DNA sequence: CAGTGAGCGAGCTTCCGCTTGACTT
């Protein structure tokens, strides 16, 4: 029997540590926090000095039970949760819940999982730091107060089931404000001039840009005119050495950004894949804000760099974490074994691993040495000058393995330009000089990863919450992640060639978006509402400010109850006053008058989303839902009136009417009481009968392909092709087909057997939402279905 | 899944940060 029980937060970590500690230590995991504020009411007794009511979380009851029994058998309990505010609180909750006697309890910390670090920790135990615990309690209670007082305000004044919080509401604000910047953006254009030059002997060509742009076409034209007959020559050559340094090893946020930019992963995808790598022991912990590498890792990287590229390429570096509010409980994200440049696993896992491996390796490599050459070309008759710039990498250093990507996709990829040896004074002939109209760029919309970057800069949210926060604001309908088609615009070019200027009008596409975050009407409405009445909480500095208070509490120089009281006094007063004085808001906006009826046209948020309305509410108005991408804030009268053209008859097909309409899920074509969605690339206002028939036929084909098998004896049982591959549908529920089974060869009897062997994985279609959520566990596989779960299962079945 | 948008009233929703699975048609 082990005399020592060590409790860490993560089970994967427990496994590793057990190996380092030897037989006399049993290492278990708490699976994160084990207790939280009670969910009913506030979970905080405001009358009694904000006394928190903590309850063991449902999914932790078993964990706590097991730990309790192990504690009884142990002589010493080592609380080894993470070395940060939350970790300290976990240690404290554990000692409270497990009833740990301080004489047999020791608190230890380490922020790297190496044998030395852990044995060192065991040699230097301390007590739970109650000041740090109190700082966590203040954080927790503040978040609960803000979330549970603001959300009900929104239910009452805006719409039920909405939510507000210190983190999510500010994240939404970022997206809303960016959208408004884009709305307010005034596009301007100017003429950018570039030239291609060649010396008399024609041994090379130089592409150079003019040092100024022209606002108008006339000026550009005038300049090209002045270039005719000008005698160009090299007026200056300037060489400057430069260097580039590698980026720091990955934190959660930078990993999410680079995986998004380089691999196209969403933030939550990146985290799921990283979790797999972590559990397989391939990388260190993936939720971290630290760029720190352990000495062991730095040495391993050195070995790898030197053996692969030679000593010249190595440069040991230790990076400093700059992120606001970083707690640095863990190392940076790095491979556990630097010698593994690739791994076994899925393609996605391999790619993410290689990204991490390269980034880590590069962080321990030499700077790249470059040389920048700037060549100036001028003519005596011209005040303006052409500049050709080139950069040559003299020594590649870390660039051999890794180059960081940029968010700004418009930043032209500065390809390496090798400039020929050039003498000052050498005459040049202008082969071609062109002036091209270029537009100013609007601010970019946020992608998931650039939002995370911004949040980290502001100190809002933590590595463990970036991905869930994005899910929350999308699920609440505040934000929509989608693609948008771009627009076409014209631009002019003036080209001087062989002494003649020609003009050209061309078209280009701009503004197309892929997987970007757009605010919804409700997101804008809630942001405005909260900003009006709770400016302090919506302030980008709010988190940073309260963090300062938490730090003072952690130092023992401020009582947490004092801090909370001071905050709550004003906050609660604002909540009460807003509840009383503000009028419910639907974001209503009047657009004008309908020329047909003379009635007022307005838009607002209705029960099922944004709607347009003709006529005021006391004169039997007509309604139409807004289309995807349309906003209450920006829709025009003309666009709104178009919405009332639906449903519209397009004509007949196979003797039945073809209709185009707009439903809850967007525009659709209806034919013979069947519906087909109209893809985004088509405009429902202009769709033709031919196109509609095309869609109907495509849908029919897809429906046929959907059915793999139907059995003559049992028409109830169907083998279908779904989003996740083939499955069996029977009696409104769906069943899995085991891997390796050919769905085409299944017999009816085999299907029945599969149906019987699997508890229904689905959904009484009625109202049993809560029940459906908890139901379904494959009875056969998992070793012990808990009692609670099996009861839930029967309820779910009955609910049907 | 897809023509909805009244009004009443009961009962419910909700936060942020630690952790994993369970599960998706």
CSV table of C-alpha atoms (C1' of nucleotides) in Angstrom, one decimal, chain A residues 10 33 86 139-140 143-144 155 161 163-164 166-168 285 287 462 464-465 608 664 727 761 776, chain B residues 1-9 11-25:
chain,number,residue,atom,x,y,z
A,10,UNK,CA,-5.0,16.3,-15.1
A,33,UNK,CA,-12.2,22.0,-10.1
A,86,UNK,CA,-7.2,28.5,-9.9
A,139,UNK,CA,-12.6,36.4,-9.2
A,140,UNK,CA,-15.2,33.6,-9.1
A,143,UNK,CA,-18.0,36.7,-12.4
A,144,UNK,CA,-21.1,35.1,-10.9
A,155,UNK,CA,-34.2,38.3,-20.5
A,161,UNK,CA,-32.1,33.0,-22.6
A,163,UNK,CA,-26.4,35.9,-21.5
A,164,UNK,CA,-23.9,38.5,-20.4
A,166,UNK,CA,-17.2,39.9,-18.0
A,167,UNK,CA,-15.6,38.1,-20.9
A,168,UNK,CA,-18.2,37.2,-23.5
A,285,UNK,CA,0.2,20.7,-21.7
A,287,UNK,CA,-3.5,25.2,-22.1
A,462,UNK,CA,-7.7,32.4,-20.2
A,464,UNK,CA,-8.8,27.2,-21.1
A,465,UNK,CA,-11.7,29.5,-22.1
A,608,UNK,CA,-38.0,34.3,-34.3
A,664,UNK,CA,-36.6,30.0,-41.1
A,727,UNK,CA,-26.3,4.6,-40.3
A,761,UNK,CA,-28.8,7.4,-29.6
A,776,UNK,CA,-27.8,7.1,-24.6
B,1,DC,C1',-37.7,21.7,-41.2
B,2,DA,C1',-39.7,25.8,-44.3
B,3,DG,C1',-47.1,30.1,-44.6
B,4,DT,C1',-45.0,31.7,-37.9
B,5,DG,C1',-44.6,37.4,-35.6
B,6,DA,C1',-51.6,38.0,-30.6
B,7,DG,C1',-51.5,37.7,-25.5
B,8,DC,C1',-51.4,35.5,-21.0
B,9,DG,C1',-48.7,33.1,-17.6
B,11,DG,C1',-41.2,27.9,-15.5
B,12,DC,C1',-36.8,28.2,-17.4
B,13,DT,C1',-32.7,30.5,-19.2
B,14,DT,C1',-27.4,32.9,-17.1
B,15,DC,C1',-21.3,33.7,-15.4
B,16,DC,C1',-15.8,32.2,-15.8
B,17,DG,C1',-12.2,28.6,-15.3
B,18,DC,C1',-10.2,24.1,-14.1
B,19,DT,C1',-10.7,19.3,-16.2
B,20,DT,C1',-12.4,15.0,-19.7
B,21,DG,C1',-15.2,12.2,-22.3
B,22,DA,C1',-19.8,11.3,-24.8
B,23,DC,C1',-21.7,12.2,-28.9
B,24,DT,C1',-23.1,14.0,-33.1
B,25,DT,C1',-27.2,11.8,-38.7
